[in-house]
Each structure stands twice: as structure tokens, then as C-alpha cells.
């Protein structure tokens, strides 16, 4: 048995409502012995060997941040592309500047093309029509008709290509059966995008090559996650590639004691079913048995309803989109019910990606059907994203016992732009309707959906507590989250939705000793400055992982 280590701090924010704050945390064998003060810890300290660790004495300790929905594999893929985003990003290779307007995007693309001597495909992430204008095959052909050029839409759900790019991914074959491939425009979205990445991903990750590109990219993702002060992540859609090779790469990059956070894997059922068909659940159980202390599966299953919010492929009810276009289903409503049912019956927690109000209805209908057919208590179903919703749906979520995990960046990144062209002011202002969810007593968590947003929980909390956009406009002020709720959303409520709240999400006797160390107190600096708080270290299982100083 190890000696007790007592971490002292200016303030300890426990996220446990019974003891909301303290000044010391006693840790032994990776778990919390007790929270309190040096005085209240004396019954332990006078009887057991211990050390007092004062390295955080002038800082604030909070329960470790829990990120319930990101995609290490997707971010690893995109780190091997070029970036021309509509907003600046801090990446492992340095800061990437934003590009706004069609001319600037195409000029940057042309510069990348001209800087390369080889004829290898040029793949660029970050395109968004509302910031960069409509760019189609002919625009990309103007840069090159011989080099394959593919621009990956900011949502990840869409790829646009020049003629050579369409040939490279064999798009004409896919278009024979997939209506989501438009050869004339060079656009491949949702299932059409999935067709394209069968060629694209092996190229980007150098599969079959001599160097381990994938593992190194995952290590870069690991550094990004640590920078956000996160002590637990969930890959909410594991298995988009080959399960065995993905698991091996994750184990090498994220599954060691050097990884400064815990990783939980949540399978994306539709993707797994394409590989294993009727044998999917049994094969997933085999992987669950391989769980380790740093990386494990959780008994939860991810499903997809409608399309992407950022690409405006979500399915909306009346009055629809201003320009009259329609969204797309990733899983038709009747099919969604069918896919969910065996996992519901087997006791899995159900997590559903849904963005538009019709997508939310499809998700809630599917859960209500399951509850009638096979009643369950404490089912912890969670709807992910909740881009556009209604007050009636919030009340229905409460009645069905459904939680929400919201993207903290939708309004901040896209609120201004979505008013004029796609949603109008009312629905754009009320996207991510979290104030109503808080008032209804619904469990709320926040996620980044990395690479859709940066893995920075405090920045996400700032976005939903201020509802201030990149342009400085406050939109939907009555849907602000309270500061307390926002901090709970990145700690204990995220843990609750993952059925891990007995282990993580708050600091209390017996729980895992996972903490995030801040140089400022969130309750003192307030919502407007949450994103400016410096994270100095994380603590996982009692082990300290310092963050490198900011450049």
C-alpha cells in the first residue's frame, strides 16, 4: 500500500454537492482517501505515512474534465491533411490562420498545389460554403486537372473533388448506387463521403508503409487532449476503420501509463455492422474483454439519425431551410428503431447523434418505442449535438428520461452565419437549447466532437454560458447555461451519462483521483474569461502530468 499524498490548493472544487469545496485532497493507490482540509484529514494523517504536496498550493483544483464525445481517429486522419479553415486553430505543427472568402480559399489552395513537386493527391480540410463560397469541381479543375484535389468540408461529412480526384476515389462507381455522389458538381456527402474515404484514409495514414503514421498522429491528438485539461475521453464512434488495426494503434498511442487521461471506446453500431453484420454484438463483447486500466470499452452504443449540423445536412421540419434545400438521413427513422432494439434489450446505454428537429423527433420516437416494448429503468439514453430543437422536445426528453450532450461550439462558431442563409434569426439564435434543458432538470454534458471543435472544455463552457458568437453577438440569451451547470457538464454530468459517475466526475472518498489544475478559479473569473484560464497540470490516478507552458 502506497503512502498517502495530500495535494493542497487555494481551492478545491469537488463537483460533489455534499462537500462543494475544500482545500486538500488525500490520495492513495490512485484513489481519493478524503477531501477536506489539512485539519480535517488528521485522523488519516496521524495513522498513516504521508507527504504533503504543495505544488498546487496557489492554484485551483477541480474534478478532472470529462470529454464525452470526440474522435481521435478522425482528428489523426485530418492532421495528415492540409488545413484551410474558416477559423484559426492551434495544431501540433503550429497555429493555422483562418481564410474567409472564395478567393482567399482558392488562392491558399493554389499555393499548396504549387509548392508541391510531386503529383500526389492534395487533401485539404476546413472548407465551408458559408465562409468560402460555393466551390465545385470546375473551380478545383482551374487549379489542376491532373493532380487529384479534394477539399474536406468543415463538418467531415462532405468532400468536394476535381475531376482527377473523382477518378482517384472511383466516384463514378459509387454514383451508380449512391445518390449522395454528384459527379457534375464533384460533391460527395454523407454515405457518398464514406465511399470516398475508402481510398482517402489508407493514403493519408500510409497504411502498408514502413512508418507508423497513424500512431504518431494519435500521439499528436493525445497532446491536444492533454492541453485541454481533460482526464477522461470517450471516442463516441470507435471502429470507423478496421477494428483490430484501430485498437492496436490506440493501444500504442493512448493505452499506456504515459497517456495523461483515460480513454473509453463507444462503438458506432452502423459501421461495426457493415463489417460483422449479425455477429456484431458478439464481436464487440470480445473487444470489451481486452479492456485495460487506461483504455476500455463502455457498455454503450452509438447510433446516427440525421446529417451534419455544420454542413446543414440535418433534417428540419417546417419552415425548413431558407434556401429550400433538404437535409439527409444517416439512418432512416424506421431503420433506427430496428438497429437500436437488440442493444437496448441487451442493456447497452443508447447514444444518438441528432441535429435537426426532425432528427431529434426520430431519436425520441425510437426510444419511446423501446420503452414500451422493453421497459428499462435508469437507461441513461443521451442525444448528442441537439443543433435545432423545440420546447416541446425538451419537455418530451424530460418525460422519457433522456439526457443531452451538446456541442459547445455550434453557436460560437456558426451562429452569425447561419442566420442569413439557412435558418433565420429565431432558430439560429436558439440552436443548442441548453438553458431550457437546465430549467427542465435534464442532465447536460458538453463535448467538442473533435475535430468539429477544439478539445477545450473551459472554452466550450464559456460559449454556452455567454452565448456570444465569434462576431461578438449574444444570441438566445435565455438559453444560457448557469456557470455551475456548465462546470457540471464537463465533469460529473458527463460522467453520469457514461455510467461512470461512481468513479470519475467529482472528488470524493473512494473515487479515482483524477483532477485538473487551474491557475484561476472559474467562479471568480466568471463566464466571460473561462477560456482564458490557464491549465497547468492534470492528475490521473494520483499521478501528476504537468502541461508545457504556453508559447
Coordinates of C-alpha atoms in Angstrom, one line a residue:
X1 CA 0.0 0.0 0.0
X2 CA 1.3 3.4 -1.0
X3 CA 1.8 6.3 1.4
X4 CA -0.9 9.0 1.3
X5 CA -0.2 12.1 -0.8
X6 CA -2.1 15.2 0.2
X7 CA -2.5 17.8 -2.6
X8 CA -3.2 21.2 -1.2
X9 CA -4.7 24.1 -3.2
X10 CA -6.1 27.6 -2.8
X11 CA -9.4 26.0 -3.5
X12 CA -10.6 22.5 -4.4
X13 CA -13.8 22.4 -6.5
X14 CA -15.0 18.9 -5.8
X15 CA -18.2 18.9 -8.0
X16 CA -19.8 17.0 -5.2
X17 CA -22.7 18.9 -3.9
X18 CA -22.4 17.4 -0.4
X19 CA -18.9 19.0 0.0
X20 CA -18.7 21.5 -2.8
X21 CA -15.2 22.9 -1.9
X22 CA -12.2 22.0 0.1
X23 CA -8.5 22.9 0.4
X24 CA -6.9 19.5 0.3
X25 CA -7.3 16.1 -1.4
X26 CA -5.7 13.0 0.1
X27 CA -4.8 10.3 -2.4
X28 CA -3.6 6.7 -2.1
X29 CA -3.3 3.9 -4.6
X30 CA -4.8 6.0 -7.3
X31 CA -8.0 6.9 -5.4
X32 CA -9.2 9.6 -3.2
X33 CA -8.9 8.9 0.5
X34 CA -10.7 12.0 1.6
X35 CA -11.3 15.6 0.7
X36 CA -11.3 18.5 3.2
X37 CA -8.5 20.5 4.9
X38 CA -5.2 19.6 6.5
X39 CA -7.1 19.8 9.8
X40 CA -10.0 17.5 8.9
X41 CA -7.6 15.0 7.3
X42 CA -5.8 14.4 10.6
X43 CA -7.5 11.1 11.5
X44 CA -5.8 9.7 8.4
X45 CA -2.6 11.5 8.6
X46 CA -1.7 10.7 12.2
X47 CA -2.1 7.0 11.5
X48 CA -0.6 6.6 8.0
X49 CA 2.6 7.5 6.3
X50 CA 2.0 10.6 4.1
X51 CA 3.5 13.5 2.3
X52 CA 2.1 17.0 1.9
X53 CA 2.4 18.1 -1.8
X54 CA 2.1 21.8 -2.0
X55 CA 3.0 22.3 -5.7
X56 CA -0.6 23.4 -6.4
X57 CA -1.0 25.5 -3.2
X58 CA -1.6 28.7 -5.0
X59 CA -3.8 27.2 -7.7
X60 CA -7.3 25.8 -8.1
X61 CA -8.0 22.1 -8.3
X62 CA -11.2 20.9 -9.9
X63 CA -12.5 17.4 -10.6
X64 CA -10.9 16.1 -13.8
X65 CA -12.6 17.2 -17.1
X66 CA -14.6 14.5 -18.9
X67 CA -14.9 14.8 -22.7
X68 CA -17.8 12.5 -23.6
X69 CA -17.6 12.8 -27.4
X70 CA -14.6 13.2 -29.6
X71 CA -12.9 11.3 -32.4
X72 CA -9.2 10.6 -32.1
X73 CA -9.1 8.6 -35.3
X74 CA -10.8 11.4 -37.3
X75 CA -8.5 14.0 -35.9
X76 CA -5.5 11.8 -36.6
X77 CA -6.6 11.5 -40.2
X78 CA -7.1 15.2 -40.6
X79 CA -3.7 16.0 -39.0
X80 CA -2.3 14.4 -42.1
X81 CA -4.1 16.8 -44.4
X82 CA -3.5 20.5 -45.1
X83 CA -5.8 22.9 -43.3
X84 CA -7.6 26.0 -44.7
X85 CA -10.3 26.6 -42.0
X86 CA -12.7 29.4 -41.5
X87 CA -11.4 30.0 -38.0
X88 CA -7.9 29.8 -36.6
X89 CA -6.7 26.6 -35.0
X90 CA -3.8 25.7 -32.7
X91 CA -2.4 22.4 -34.0
X92 CA 0.7 20.4 -33.0
X93 CA 2.5 21.8 -36.0
X94 CA 1.6 25.4 -35.1
X95 CA -1.2 27.9 -35.4
X96 CA -3.2 27.8 -38.6
X97 CA -4.6 31.1 -39.8
X98 CA -8.2 31.4 -41.0
X99 CA -9.3 32.0 -44.5
X100 CA -12.5 33.9 -45.4
X101 CA -14.0 34.2 -48.9
X102 CA -13.8 32.1 -52.0
X103 CA -10.8 34.0 -53.5
X104 CA -8.7 33.6 -50.4
X105 CA -9.5 29.9 -50.1
X106 CA -8.7 29.2 -53.7
X107 CA -5.5 31.3 -53.5
X108 CA -4.3 29.3 -50.5
X109 CA -5.2 26.1 -52.3
X110 CA -3.3 27.1 -55.3
X111 CA -0.3 28.0 -53.2
X112 CA -0.3 24.5 -51.7
X113 CA -0.6 22.9 -55.1
X114 CA 2.3 24.9 -56.5
X115 CA 4.5 24.2 -53.5
X116 CA 4.5 20.5 -54.2
X117 CA 6.7 19.0 -56.8
X118 CA 5.0 15.6 -56.8
X119 CA 1.7 14.6 -58.3
X120 CA 0.4 13.1 -55.1
X121 CA -3.2 13.9 -54.2
X122 CA -3.8 17.2 -52.3
X123 CA -6.3 16.8 -49.5
X124 CA -7.4 20.0 -47.6
X125 CA -9.7 20.2 -44.6
X126 CA -11.8 23.2 -43.5
X127 CA -13.9 24.2 -46.4
X128 CA -17.3 25.8 -45.5
X129 CA -19.6 27.2 -48.1
X130 CA -20.9 30.0 -45.9
X131 CA -17.3 31.3 -45.3
X132 CA -15.7 30.3 -48.6
X133 CA -18.5 30.4 -51.1
X134 CA -19.7 27.6 -53.4
X135 CA -16.7 25.7 -54.7
X136 CA -17.3 22.8 -57.0
X137 CA -15.5 20.6 -59.5
X138 CA -14.8 23.3 -62.1
X139 CA -13.3 25.6 -59.5
X140 CA -10.9 22.9 -58.4
X141 CA -10.1 22.0 -62.0
X142 CA -9.0 25.6 -62.5
X143 CA -6.1 24.8 -60.1
X144 CA -5.2 21.4 -61.6
X145 CA -6.8 18.8 -63.9
X146 CA -4.0 16.3 -63.3
X147 CA -3.4 16.2 -59.6
X148 CA -6.3 14.8 -57.5
X149 CA -7.6 17.7 -55.3
X150 CA -10.1 17.0 -52.5
X151 CA -11.4 19.5 -50.1
X152 CA -12.9 18.1 -46.9
X153 CA -15.9 20.1 -45.6
X154 CA -15.6 21.5 -42.1
X155 CA -18.2 19.0 -40.8
X156 CA -16.2 16.0 -42.1
X157 CA -19.5 14.8 -43.7
X158 CA -18.7 16.1 -47.2
X159 CA -15.9 16.0 -49.7
X160 CA -15.6 18.0 -52.9
X161 CA -13.2 17.0 -55.7
X162 CA -11.8 18.0 -59.0
X163 CA -12.1 15.6 -62.0
X164 CA -8.8 13.8 -61.2
X165 CA -9.9 13.5 -57.6
X166 CA -13.2 11.9 -58.6
X167 CA -11.3 9.4 -60.7
X168 CA -8.9 8.7 -57.8
X169 CA -11.7 7.7 -55.4
X170 CA -13.6 5.9 -58.2
X171 CA -16.6 8.1 -57.7
X172 CA -18.3 7.1 -60.9
X173 CA -18.7 3.5 -59.5
X174 CA -20.1 4.8 -56.2
X175 CA -22.5 7.1 -58.0
X176 CA -24.1 4.0 -59.6
X177 CA -25.9 3.2 -56.3
X178 CA -25.4 6.2 -54.1
X179 CA -27.5 9.4 -54.7
X180 CA -25.2 11.3 -52.4
X181 CA -22.5 11.5 -55.1
X182 CA -22.9 14.3 -57.6
X183 CA -20.3 13.8 -60.3
X184 CA -21.2 17.0 -62.1
X185 CA -20.5 19.2 -59.1
X186 CA -17.8 16.9 -57.7
X187 CA -19.7 16.7 -54.3
X188 CA -19.8 13.5 -52.1
X189 CA -21.7 13.8 -48.9
X190 CA -22.7 11.6 -46.0
X191 CA -22.7 8.0 -47.5
X192 CA -21.0 9.4 -50.6
X193 CA -18.2 10.7 -48.4
X194 CA -17.9 7.3 -46.8
X195 CA -17.4 5.9 -50.3
X196 CA -14.6 8.3 -50.9
X197 CA -12.7 7.8 -47.7
X198 CA -12.2 4.1 -48.5
X199 CA -9.5 5.4 -50.8
X200 CA -8.6 8.5 -49.0
X201 CA -7.9 7.2 -45.5
X202 CA -5.3 4.5 -46.4
X203 CA -3.5 7.1 -48.4
X204 CA -3.4 9.6 -45.5
X205 CA -2.3 7.1 -42.9
X206 CA 0.3 5.5 -45.1
X207 CA -1.2 2.0 -44.5
X208 CA 1.2 -0.6 -45.7
X209 CA 4.1 1.8 -45.4
X210 CA 7.2 1.5 -43.2
X211 CA 6.5 4.3 -40.8
X212 CA 3.7 4.3 -38.2
X213 CA 1.9 7.4 -39.4
X214 CA -1.3 6.6 -37.6
X215 CA 0.2 6.0 -34.2
X216 CA 2.2 9.3 -34.4
X217 CA -0.9 11.2 -35.4
X218 CA -2.8 9.7 -32.4
X219 CA 0.0 10.8 -30.2
X220 CA -0.4 14.4 -31.5
X221 CA -4.1 14.1 -30.7
X222 CA -3.1 12.9 -27.2
X223 CA -1.2 16.1 -26.7
X224 CA -4.1 18.2 -27.9
X225 CA -6.4 16.5 -25.4
X226 CA -3.9 17.0 -22.5
X227 CA -3.7 20.7 -23.4
X228 CA -7.4 21.0 -22.7
X229 CA -7.0 19.6 -19.1
X230 CA -9.1 16.5 -19.9
X231 CA -8.6 13.4 -17.8
X232 CA -11.2 11.2 -19.5
X233 CA -12.2 11.0 -23.1
X234 CA -14.8 8.9 -25.0
X235 CA -14.3 8.0 -28.6
X236 CA -18.1 8.2 -29.5
X237 CA -17.9 6.2 -32.7
X238 CA -15.0 3.9 -32.4
X239 CA -14.5 1.5 -35.3
X240 CA -14.8 3.6 -38.4
X241 CA -11.9 1.7 -39.8
X242 CA -10.7 -1.8 -39.2
X243 CA -11.3 -2.7 -35.5
X244 CA -8.2 -4.7 -35.0
X245 CA -5.8 -2.2 -36.5
X246 CA -7.5 0.8 -34.8
X247 CA -7.4 -0.9 -31.5
X248 CA -3.7 -1.8 -31.9
X249 CA -2.9 1.8 -32.8
X250 CA -5.0 3.2 -30.0
X251 CA -3.2 0.9 -27.5
X252 CA 0.2 2.1 -28.7
X253 CA -0.7 5.8 -28.6
X254 CA -3.3 6.1 -25.9
X255 CA -3.2 2.9 -23.8
X256 CA 0.0 3.3 -21.8
X257 CA 0.6 4.8 -18.4
X258 CA 2.3 7.7 -20.1
X259 CA -1.1 8.8 -21.5
X260 CA -2.4 11.6 -19.3
X261 CA -6.0 10.6 -19.5
X262 CA -8.3 7.6 -19.6
X263 CA -9.9 6.5 -22.9
X264 CA -13.2 4.8 -23.2
X265 CA -14.4 3.4 -26.5
X266 CA -18.0 3.5 -27.7
X267 CA -18.7 1.6 -30.9
X268 CA -20.6 3.1 -33.8
X269 CA -23.0 0.3 -34.5
X270 CA -23.8 1.0 -38.2
X271 CA -20.1 1.0 -39.0
X272 CA -19.5 -2.2 -37.0
X273 CA -22.4 -3.9 -38.6
X274 CA -21.0 -3.3 -42.1
X275 CA -18.1 -5.4 -41.0
X276 CA -19.7 -8.1 -38.8
X277 CA -23.3 -8.0 -39.7
X278 CA -25.4 -10.3 -37.5
X279 CA -22.3 -11.2 -35.4
X280 CA -21.7 -7.6 -34.4
X281 CA -22.7 -7.7 -30.7
X282 CA -20.7 -10.9 -30.0
X283 CA -17.6 -9.4 -31.7
X284 CA -17.9 -6.2 -29.7
X285 CA -18.1 -8.3 -26.5
X286 CA -14.7 -9.9 -27.5
X287 CA -13.1 -6.4 -27.7
X288 CA -14.7 -5.4 -24.3
X289 CA -12.8 -8.3 -22.7
X290 CA -9.5 -6.6 -23.7
X291 CA -10.0 -3.6 -21.6
X292 CA -7.1 -2.2 -19.6
X293 CA -6.7 0.4 -16.8
X294 CA -6.0 3.2 -19.3
X295 CA -8.3 2.1 -22.2
X296 CA -11.5 0.2 -22.2
X297 CA -14.9 -0.2 -23.8
X298 CA -18.1 1.0 -22.1
X299 CA -21.4 -0.7 -22.3
X300 CA -22.9 1.9 -24.7
X301 CA -23.7 2.0 -28.3
X302 CA -23.6 5.0 -30.7
X303 CA -26.2 5.5 -33.4
X304 CA -26.7 8.2 -36.1
X305 CA -30.0 9.8 -37.0
X306 CA -29.8 12.8 -39.4
X307 CA -27.0 14.6 -41.1
X308 CA -24.4 17.1 -40.1
X309 CA -25.2 20.4 -38.4
X310 CA -22.1 22.3 -39.7
X311 CA -22.8 21.2 -43.3
X312 CA -26.5 21.9 -42.8
X313 CA -27.4 18.4 -43.7
X314 CA -29.6 17.9 -40.7
X315 CA -33.3 17.2 -41.3
X316 CA -35.6 20.1 -40.4
X317 CA -39.3 20.4 -40.1
X318 CA -41.3 23.4 -41.3
X319 CA -40.3 26.0 -42.3
X320 CA -37.2 24.2 -43.3
X321 CA -34.1 25.9 -44.7
X322 CA -34.3 29.4 -46.1
X323 CA -32.8 28.3 -49.5
X324 CA -35.2 25.4 -49.7
X325 CA -32.6 22.6 -49.7
X326 CA -33.3 19.4 -47.7
X327 CA -31.2 17.6 -45.2
X328 CA -30.2 13.9 -45.3
X329 CA -30.8 10.9 -43.1
X330 CA -27.8 8.9 -41.9
X331 CA -30.3 6.3 -40.6
X332 CA -33.9 6.3 -41.7
X333 CA -36.3 6.5 -38.7
X334 CA -37.7 3.0 -39.1
X335 CA -34.2 1.6 -39.5
X336 CA -33.0 3.5 -36.4
X337 CA -35.6 1.7 -34.3
X338 CA -34.5 -1.7 -35.7
X339 CA -30.8 -1.0 -35.1
X340 CA -31.3 0.2 -31.5
X341 CA -33.6 -2.6 -30.4
X342 CA -31.1 -5.5 -29.7
X343 CA -28.7 -3.2 -27.9
X344 CA -31.5 -1.7 -25.8
X345 CA -32.7 -5.3 -24.8
X346 CA -29.1 -6.3 -24.0
X347 CA -28.8 -3.3 -21.5
X348 CA -26.5 -1.1 -23.5
X349 CA -26.8 2.7 -22.9
X350 CA -28.0 4.3 -26.2
X351 CA -26.3 7.4 -27.6
X352 CA -27.8 9.0 -30.7
X353 CA -26.3 11.7 -33.0
X354 CA -29.2 14.0 -34.0
X355 CA -29.0 17.6 -35.2
X356 CA -32.3 18.8 -36.7
X357 CA -35.6 18.9 -35.0
X358 CA -36.9 16.1 -37.2
X359 CA -33.8 14.1 -36.3
X360 CA -34.5 14.8 -32.6
X361 CA -38.0 13.5 -33.1
X362 CA -36.8 10.4 -34.8
X363 CA -34.4 9.7 -31.9
X364 CA -37.1 10.3 -29.2
X365 CA -39.6 8.1 -31.2
X366 CA -37.1 5.3 -31.3
X367 CA -36.5 5.5 -27.5
X368 CA -40.2 5.7 -26.7
X369 CA -40.9 2.6 -28.8
X370 CA -38.1 0.7 -26.9
X371 CA -39.5 1.8 -23.6
X372 CA -43.0 0.5 -24.5
X373 CA -41.7 -2.8 -25.9
X374 CA -39.0 -3.5 -23.3
X375 CA -39.3 -1.1 -20.3
X376 CA -36.0 -0.2 -18.6
X377 CA -35.2 1.9 -15.6
X378 CA -32.1 4.2 -15.4
X379 CA -31.4 3.7 -19.2
X380 CA -29.3 6.9 -19.5
X381 CA -30.1 7.5 -23.1
X382 CA -28.3 10.6 -24.4
X383 CA -28.9 12.7 -27.5
X384 CA -25.7 14.1 -28.9
X385 CA -25.5 17.6 -30.5
X386 CA -29.1 18.9 -30.4
X387 CA -28.5 21.5 -33.0
X388 CA -32.1 22.6 -33.6
X389 CA -34.8 21.6 -31.2
X390 CA -38.2 22.8 -29.8
X391 CA -39.6 23.4 -26.4
X392 CA -41.9 20.5 -26.8
X393 CA -39.0 18.2 -27.5
X394 CA -37.2 19.4 -24.3
X395 CA -40.3 18.5 -22.3
X396 CA -40.5 15.2 -24.1
X397 CA -36.9 14.5 -23.3
X398 CA -37.6 15.1 -19.6
X399 CA -40.6 12.8 -19.7
X400 CA -38.6 10.0 -21.3
X401 CA -35.6 10.4 -19.0
X402 CA -33.3 11.4 -21.9
X403 CA -30.1 13.4 -21.4
X404 CA -28.3 15.7 -23.8
X405 CA -24.7 16.0 -24.7
X406 CA -24.3 19.3 -26.6
X407 CA -21.6 20.6 -28.9
X408 CA -20.3 23.7 -27.0
X409 CA -19.1 25.4 -30.2
X410 CA -22.1 25.4 -32.6
X411 CA -23.4 28.8 -31.7
X412 CA -20.0 30.4 -31.1
X413 CA -18.5 29.3 -34.4
X414 CA -21.5 29.4 -36.8
X415 CA -24.3 31.4 -35.1
X416 CA -23.8 34.6 -37.1
X417 CA -23.5 32.9 -40.5
X418 CA -26.5 30.6 -40.1
X419 CA -29.0 33.5 -39.7
X420 CA -28.9 35.0 -43.1
X421 CA -28.8 32.0 -45.4
X422 CA -30.1 28.8 -43.8
X423 CA -32.0 29.1 -40.5
X424 CA -33.2 32.7 -39.9
X425 CA -32.8 34.5 -36.7
X426 CA -35.1 32.6 -34.3
X427 CA -33.8 29.1 -34.9
X428 CA -30.2 30.2 -35.3
X429 CA -30.4 32.1 -32.0
X430 CA -31.9 29.1 -30.2
X431 CA -29.5 26.4 -31.5
X432 CA -28.2 24.2 -28.7
X433 CA -31.2 25.0 -26.5
X434 CA -29.5 24.3 -23.1
X435 CA -31.0 26.9 -20.8
X436 CA -34.4 25.2 -21.3
X437 CA -32.8 21.8 -20.7
X438 CA -31.3 23.1 -17.4
X439 CA -34.6 24.5 -16.3
X440 CA -36.3 21.2 -17.1
X441 CA -33.8 19.3 -14.9
X442 CA -32.3 17.4 -17.8
X443 CA -28.7 16.0 -17.4
X444 CA -26.4 18.1 -19.7
X445 CA -22.9 17.4 -20.8
X446 CA -20.7 19.4 -23.2
X447 CA -18.4 17.9 -25.9
X448 CA -16.1 19.1 -28.6
X449 CA -16.8 16.4 -31.3
X450 CA -13.1 16.9 -32.1
X451 CA -12.3 17.7 -34.9
X452 CA -15.5 19.7 -35.1
X453 CA -14.3 21.9 -32.2
X454 CA -11.1 22.1 -30.1
X455 CA -10.8 19.7 -27.1
X456 CA -11.0 22.6 -24.7
X457 CA -13.8 22.1 -22.1
X458 CA -13.4 25.5 -20.5
X459 CA -13.8 27.3 -23.8
X460 CA -16.9 25.2 -24.5
X461 CA -18.3 26.2 -21.1
X462 CA -17.6 29.9 -21.9
X463 CA -19.5 29.5 -25.2
X464 CA -22.7 28.1 -23.6
X465 CA -22.7 30.4 -20.5
X466 CA -22.2 33.6 -22.6
X467 CA -23.8 32.5 -25.9
X468 CA -21.5 35.0 -27.6
X469 CA -20.6 34.3 -31.2
X470 CA -17.3 34.8 -32.9
X471 CA -18.7 38.1 -34.2
X472 CA -19.4 39.2 -30.7
X473 CA -23.2 38.9 -30.8
X474 CA -25.1 37.4 -27.9
X475 CA -27.7 35.1 -29.4
X476 CA -30.5 33.4 -27.4
X477 CA -29.6 34.9 -24.0
X478 CA -32.4 33.0 -22.3
X479 CA -30.7 29.7 -23.3
X480 CA -27.5 30.5 -21.4
X481 CA -26.3 27.8 -19.0
X482 CA -25.5 28.8 -15.5
X483 CA -21.9 28.6 -14.6
X484 CA -22.4 25.8 -12.1
X485 CA -24.3 23.8 -14.7
X486 CA -21.6 24.3 -17.3
X487 CA -18.9 23.1 -15.0
X488 CA -21.0 20.1 -14.0
X489 CA -21.5 19.5 -17.8
X490 CA -17.7 19.0 -18.2
X491 CA -17.3 16.9 -15.1
X492 CA -20.0 15.0 -13.1
X493 CA -22.9 15.1 -15.6
X494 CA -20.6 13.9 -18.4
X495 CA -19.6 11.0 -16.1
X496 CA -23.2 10.3 -15.2
X497 CA -24.2 10.0 -18.9
X498 CA -21.4 7.5 -19.4
X499 CA -22.4 5.5 -16.3
X500 CA -19.0 6.3 -14.8
X501 CA -20.2 8.8 -12.1
X502 CA -19.3 6.3 -9.4
X503 CA -15.6 6.5 -10.5
X504 CA -15.0 9.9 -12.0
X505 CA -16.5 13.4 -12.4
X506 CA -16.2 14.5 -8.8
X507 CA -13.7 14.3 -6.0
X508 CA -15.0 12.2 -3.1
X509 CA -13.7 9.3 -0.9
X510 CA -13.2 6.1 -2.9
X511 CA -13.3 7.7 -6.4
X512 CA -10.5 7.8 -8.8
X513 CA -8.0 10.6 -8.1
X514 CA -8.5 12.5 -11.4
X515 CA -8.1 16.2 -11.2
X516 CA -7.5 19.3 -13.4
X517 CA -5.3 22.1 -12.0
X518 CA -6.1 25.7 -13.0
X519 CA -4.2 28.9 -12.4
X520 CA -7.5 30.8 -11.7
X521 CA -10.8 30.0 -10.1
X522 CA -13.7 29.7 -12.6
X523 CA -16.2 31.1 -10.1
X524 CA -14.1 34.2 -9.6
X525 CA -13.2 34.9 -13.2
X526 CA -16.7 34.3 -14.4
X527 CA -18.2 33.1 -17.7
X528 CA -16.5 35.7 -20.0
X529 CA -13.0 34.6 -19.0
X530 CA -13.3 30.8 -18.7
X531 CA -11.5 30.2 -21.9
X532 CA -8.5 32.3 -20.7
X533 CA -7.9 30.2 -17.6
X534 CA -4.5 28.5 -17.9
X535 CA -4.4 24.8 -17.2
X536 CA -1.2 23.9 -15.5
X537 CA -1.5 20.2 -14.9
X538 CA -3.7 17.2 -14.8
X539 CA -3.7 14.4 -12.2
X540 CA -4.8 10.9 -13.2
X541 CA -5.0 8.2 -10.6
X542 CA -2.9 10.4 -8.3
X543 CA -0.1 10.8 -10.9
X544 CA 0.7 14.4 -11.9
X545 CA 1.1 15.2 -15.6
X546 CA 2.3 18.8 -16.0
X547 CA 1.3 20.8 -19.0
X548 CA 4.1 22.5 -21.0
X549 CA 3.9 26.3 -20.6
X550 CA 2.0 28.2 -23.3
X551 CA 4.1 29.6 -26.1

